[in-house]
XYZ file of N, CA and C in Angstrom:
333
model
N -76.273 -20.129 57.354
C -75.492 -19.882 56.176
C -75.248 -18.401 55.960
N -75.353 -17.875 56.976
C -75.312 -16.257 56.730
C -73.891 -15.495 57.878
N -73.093 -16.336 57.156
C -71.688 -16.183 57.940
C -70.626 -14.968 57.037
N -69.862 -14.598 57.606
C -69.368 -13.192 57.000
C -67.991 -13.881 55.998
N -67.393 -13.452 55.651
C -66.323 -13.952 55.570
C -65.223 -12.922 55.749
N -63.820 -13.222 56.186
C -63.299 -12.194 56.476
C -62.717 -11.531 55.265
N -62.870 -10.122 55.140
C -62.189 -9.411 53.956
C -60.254 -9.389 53.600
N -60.451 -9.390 52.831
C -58.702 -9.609 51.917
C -57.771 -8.367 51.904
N -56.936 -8.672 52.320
C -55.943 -7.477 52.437
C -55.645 -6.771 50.938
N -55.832 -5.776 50.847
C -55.474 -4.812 49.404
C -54.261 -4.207 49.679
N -53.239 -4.419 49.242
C -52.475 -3.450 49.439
C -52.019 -2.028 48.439
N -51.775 -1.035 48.737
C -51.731 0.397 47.727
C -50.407 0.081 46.889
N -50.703 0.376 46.165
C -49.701 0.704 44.844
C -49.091 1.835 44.262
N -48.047 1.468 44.931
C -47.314 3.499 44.881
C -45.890 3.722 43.696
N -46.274 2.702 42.901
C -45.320 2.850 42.048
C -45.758 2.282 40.604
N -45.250 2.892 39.450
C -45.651 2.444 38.361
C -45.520 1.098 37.667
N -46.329 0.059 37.153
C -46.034 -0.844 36.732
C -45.650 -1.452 35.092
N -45.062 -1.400 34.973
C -44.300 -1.722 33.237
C -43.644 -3.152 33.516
N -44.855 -4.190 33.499
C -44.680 -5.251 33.059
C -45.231 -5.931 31.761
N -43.531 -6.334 30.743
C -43.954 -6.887 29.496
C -44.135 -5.836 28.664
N -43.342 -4.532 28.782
C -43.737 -3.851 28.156
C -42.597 -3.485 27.115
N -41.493 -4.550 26.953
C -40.104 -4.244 25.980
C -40.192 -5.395 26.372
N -39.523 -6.304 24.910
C -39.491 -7.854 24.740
C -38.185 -7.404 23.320
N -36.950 -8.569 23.852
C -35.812 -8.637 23.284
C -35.554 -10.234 22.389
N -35.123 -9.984 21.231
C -35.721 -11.161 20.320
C -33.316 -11.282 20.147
N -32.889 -12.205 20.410
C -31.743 -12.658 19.843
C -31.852 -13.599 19.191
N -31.075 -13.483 17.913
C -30.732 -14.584 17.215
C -29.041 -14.459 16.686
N -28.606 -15.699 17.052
C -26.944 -15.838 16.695
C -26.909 -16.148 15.038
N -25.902 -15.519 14.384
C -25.822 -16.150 12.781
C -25.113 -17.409 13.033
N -25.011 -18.232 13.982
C -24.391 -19.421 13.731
C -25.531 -20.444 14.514
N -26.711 -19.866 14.069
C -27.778 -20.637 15.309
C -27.805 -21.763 13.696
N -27.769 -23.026 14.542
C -28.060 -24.512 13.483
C -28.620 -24.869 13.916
N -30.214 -24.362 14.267
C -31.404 -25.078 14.307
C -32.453 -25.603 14.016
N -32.299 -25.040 13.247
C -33.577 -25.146 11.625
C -33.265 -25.323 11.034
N -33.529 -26.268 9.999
C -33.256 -26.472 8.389
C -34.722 -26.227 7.655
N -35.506 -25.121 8.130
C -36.617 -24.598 7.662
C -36.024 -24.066 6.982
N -35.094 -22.662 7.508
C -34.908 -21.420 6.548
C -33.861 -22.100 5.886
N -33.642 -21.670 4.322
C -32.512 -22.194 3.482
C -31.672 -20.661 3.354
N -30.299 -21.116 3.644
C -29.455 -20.167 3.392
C -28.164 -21.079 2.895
N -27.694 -19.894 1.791
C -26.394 -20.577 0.958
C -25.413 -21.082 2.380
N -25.494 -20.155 3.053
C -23.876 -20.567 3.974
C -24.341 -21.831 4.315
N -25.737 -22.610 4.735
C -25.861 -23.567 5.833
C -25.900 -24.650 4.598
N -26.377 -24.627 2.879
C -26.025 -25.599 2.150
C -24.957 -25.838 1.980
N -23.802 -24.809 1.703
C -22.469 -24.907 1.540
C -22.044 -26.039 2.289
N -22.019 -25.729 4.295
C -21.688 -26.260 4.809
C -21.623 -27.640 5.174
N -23.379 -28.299 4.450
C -23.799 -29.516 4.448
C -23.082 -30.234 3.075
N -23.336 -29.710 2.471
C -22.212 -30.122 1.121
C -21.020 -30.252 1.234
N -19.929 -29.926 2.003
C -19.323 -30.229 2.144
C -18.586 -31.547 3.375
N -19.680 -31.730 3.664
C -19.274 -32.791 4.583
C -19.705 -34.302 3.667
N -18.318 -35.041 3.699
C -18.055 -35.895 2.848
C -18.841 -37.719 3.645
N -19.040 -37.511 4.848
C -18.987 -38.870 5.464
C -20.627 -38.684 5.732
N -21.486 -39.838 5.765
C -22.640 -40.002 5.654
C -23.511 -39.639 6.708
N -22.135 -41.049 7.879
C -22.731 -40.760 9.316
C -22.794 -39.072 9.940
N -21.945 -38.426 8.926
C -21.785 -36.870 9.563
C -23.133 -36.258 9.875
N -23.873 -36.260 8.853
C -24.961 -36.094 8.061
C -25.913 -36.774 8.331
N -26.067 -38.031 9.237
C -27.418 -38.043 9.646
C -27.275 -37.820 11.043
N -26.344 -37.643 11.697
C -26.068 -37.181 13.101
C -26.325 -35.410 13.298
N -26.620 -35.393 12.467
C -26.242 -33.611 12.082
C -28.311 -33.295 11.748
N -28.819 -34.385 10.883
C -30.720 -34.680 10.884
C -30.666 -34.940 12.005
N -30.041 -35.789 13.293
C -30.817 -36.505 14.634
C -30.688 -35.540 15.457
N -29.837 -34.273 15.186
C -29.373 -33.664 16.479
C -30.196 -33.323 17.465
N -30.240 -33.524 18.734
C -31.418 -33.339 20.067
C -31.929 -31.748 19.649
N -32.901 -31.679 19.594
C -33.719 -30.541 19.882
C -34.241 -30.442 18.653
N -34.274 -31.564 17.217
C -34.886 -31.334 16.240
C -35.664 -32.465 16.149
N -36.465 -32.227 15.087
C -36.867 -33.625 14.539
C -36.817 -34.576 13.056
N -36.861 -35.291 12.784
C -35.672 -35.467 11.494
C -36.823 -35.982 10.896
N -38.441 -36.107 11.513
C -39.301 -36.543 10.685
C -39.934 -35.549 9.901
N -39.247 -34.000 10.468
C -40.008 -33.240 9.549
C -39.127 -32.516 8.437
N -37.925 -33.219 8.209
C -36.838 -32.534 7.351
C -37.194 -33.246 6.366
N -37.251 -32.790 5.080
C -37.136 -33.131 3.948
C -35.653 -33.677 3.340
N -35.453 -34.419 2.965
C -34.625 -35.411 2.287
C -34.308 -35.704 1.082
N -33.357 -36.076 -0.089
C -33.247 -36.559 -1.238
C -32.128 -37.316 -0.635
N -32.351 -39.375 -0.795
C -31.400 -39.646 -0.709
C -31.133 -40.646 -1.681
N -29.590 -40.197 -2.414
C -28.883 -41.118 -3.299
C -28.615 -42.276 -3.165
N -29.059 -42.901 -3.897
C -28.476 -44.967 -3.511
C -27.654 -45.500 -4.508
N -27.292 -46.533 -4.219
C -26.554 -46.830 -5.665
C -27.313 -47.570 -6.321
N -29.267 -47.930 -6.172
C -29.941 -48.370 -7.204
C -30.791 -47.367 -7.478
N -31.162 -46.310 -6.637
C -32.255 -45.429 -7.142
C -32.453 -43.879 -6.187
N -32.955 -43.239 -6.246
C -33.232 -41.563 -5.649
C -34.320 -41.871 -4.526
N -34.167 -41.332 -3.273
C -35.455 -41.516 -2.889
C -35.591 -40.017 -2.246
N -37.082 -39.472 -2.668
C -37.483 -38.195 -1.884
C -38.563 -37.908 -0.959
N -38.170 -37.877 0.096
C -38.792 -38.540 1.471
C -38.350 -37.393 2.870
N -39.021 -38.442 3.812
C -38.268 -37.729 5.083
C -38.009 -38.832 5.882
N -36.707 -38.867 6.742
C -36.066 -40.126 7.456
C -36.988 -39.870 9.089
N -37.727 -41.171 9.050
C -38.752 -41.701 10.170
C -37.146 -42.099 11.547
N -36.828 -43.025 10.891
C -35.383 -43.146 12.153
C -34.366 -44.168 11.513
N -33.553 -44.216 12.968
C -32.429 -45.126 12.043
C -32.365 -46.511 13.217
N -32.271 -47.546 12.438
C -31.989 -48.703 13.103
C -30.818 -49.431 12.533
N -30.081 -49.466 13.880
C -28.946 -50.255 13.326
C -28.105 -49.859 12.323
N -28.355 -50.503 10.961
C -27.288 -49.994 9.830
C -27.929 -49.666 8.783
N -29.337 -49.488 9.372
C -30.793 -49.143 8.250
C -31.056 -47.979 8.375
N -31.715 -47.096 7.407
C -32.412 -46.215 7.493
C -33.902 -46.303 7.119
N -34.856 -45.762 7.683
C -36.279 -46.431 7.942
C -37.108 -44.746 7.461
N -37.381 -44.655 6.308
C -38.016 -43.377 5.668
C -39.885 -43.604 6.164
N -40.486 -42.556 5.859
C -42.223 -42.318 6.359
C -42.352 -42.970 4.686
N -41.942 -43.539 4.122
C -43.037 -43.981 3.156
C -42.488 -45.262 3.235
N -42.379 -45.990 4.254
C -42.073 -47.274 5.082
C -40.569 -48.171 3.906
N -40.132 -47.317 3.741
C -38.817 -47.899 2.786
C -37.677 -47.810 3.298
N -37.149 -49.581 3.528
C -35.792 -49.904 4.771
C -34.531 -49.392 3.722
N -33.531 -48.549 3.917
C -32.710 -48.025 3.520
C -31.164 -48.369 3.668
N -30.205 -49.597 3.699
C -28.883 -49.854 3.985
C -28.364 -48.866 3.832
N -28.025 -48.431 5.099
C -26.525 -47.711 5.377
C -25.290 -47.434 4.334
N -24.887 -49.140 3.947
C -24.013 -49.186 2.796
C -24.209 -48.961 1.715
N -25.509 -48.755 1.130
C -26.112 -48.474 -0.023
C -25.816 -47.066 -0.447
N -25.952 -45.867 0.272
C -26.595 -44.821 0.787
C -24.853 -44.033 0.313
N -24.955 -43.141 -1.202
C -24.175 -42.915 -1.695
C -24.014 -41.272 -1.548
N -25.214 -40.105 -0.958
C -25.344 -38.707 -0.672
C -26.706 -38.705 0.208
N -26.508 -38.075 1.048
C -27.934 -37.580 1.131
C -27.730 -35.570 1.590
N -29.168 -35.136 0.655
C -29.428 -33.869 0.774
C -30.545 -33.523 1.542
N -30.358 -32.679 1.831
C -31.811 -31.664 2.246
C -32.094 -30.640 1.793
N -33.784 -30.680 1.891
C -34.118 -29.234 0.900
C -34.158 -28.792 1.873
């Protein structure tokens, strides 16, 4: 057990290294990815869209998640303030397990 092993090539370093040493942060003013931050322009914009399906296609969009958006949605029997779990069919299916008709479903907001 008293075997050598062969040694590892080192190679010299003849030049300076500046890695990670400047980090560049972009953000577009038309980035619609968050509905964390609240800004007038991005309520405006949701307010004005008149059609329902606009508006929950706009909560499903790929790269978000619509279980963590906060919600107020108008019915024509009552308010509900929640967050939308998913949609089936012509239902809407909220985390406080309440089936929601489509046709019912007279605004919905987000905080």
């Amino acid at each position: 057990m008293d075997k050598k092993l062969p040694r590892i090539f080192q190679n010299d370093i003849n030049k300076e290294i500046n890695n990670n040493r400047s980090v560049y942060y972009v953000k577009s003013e038309s980035d619609d990815f968050s509905f964390s931050t609240r800004s007038e322009k991005n309520e405006k914009n949701f307010v004005e869209e008149n059609n329902i399906e606009e508006k929950l296609n706009r909560i499903f969009k790929p790269g978000r998640h619509s279980f963590n958006v906060g919600v107020e949605i108008i019915t024509t029997n009552q308010v509900y303030d929640t967050k939308i779990a998913g949609k089936v069919r012509d239902c809407i299916i909220t985390l406080d397990n309440d089936v929601i008709a489509m046709k019912d479903i007279v605004d919905i907001k987000v905080k």
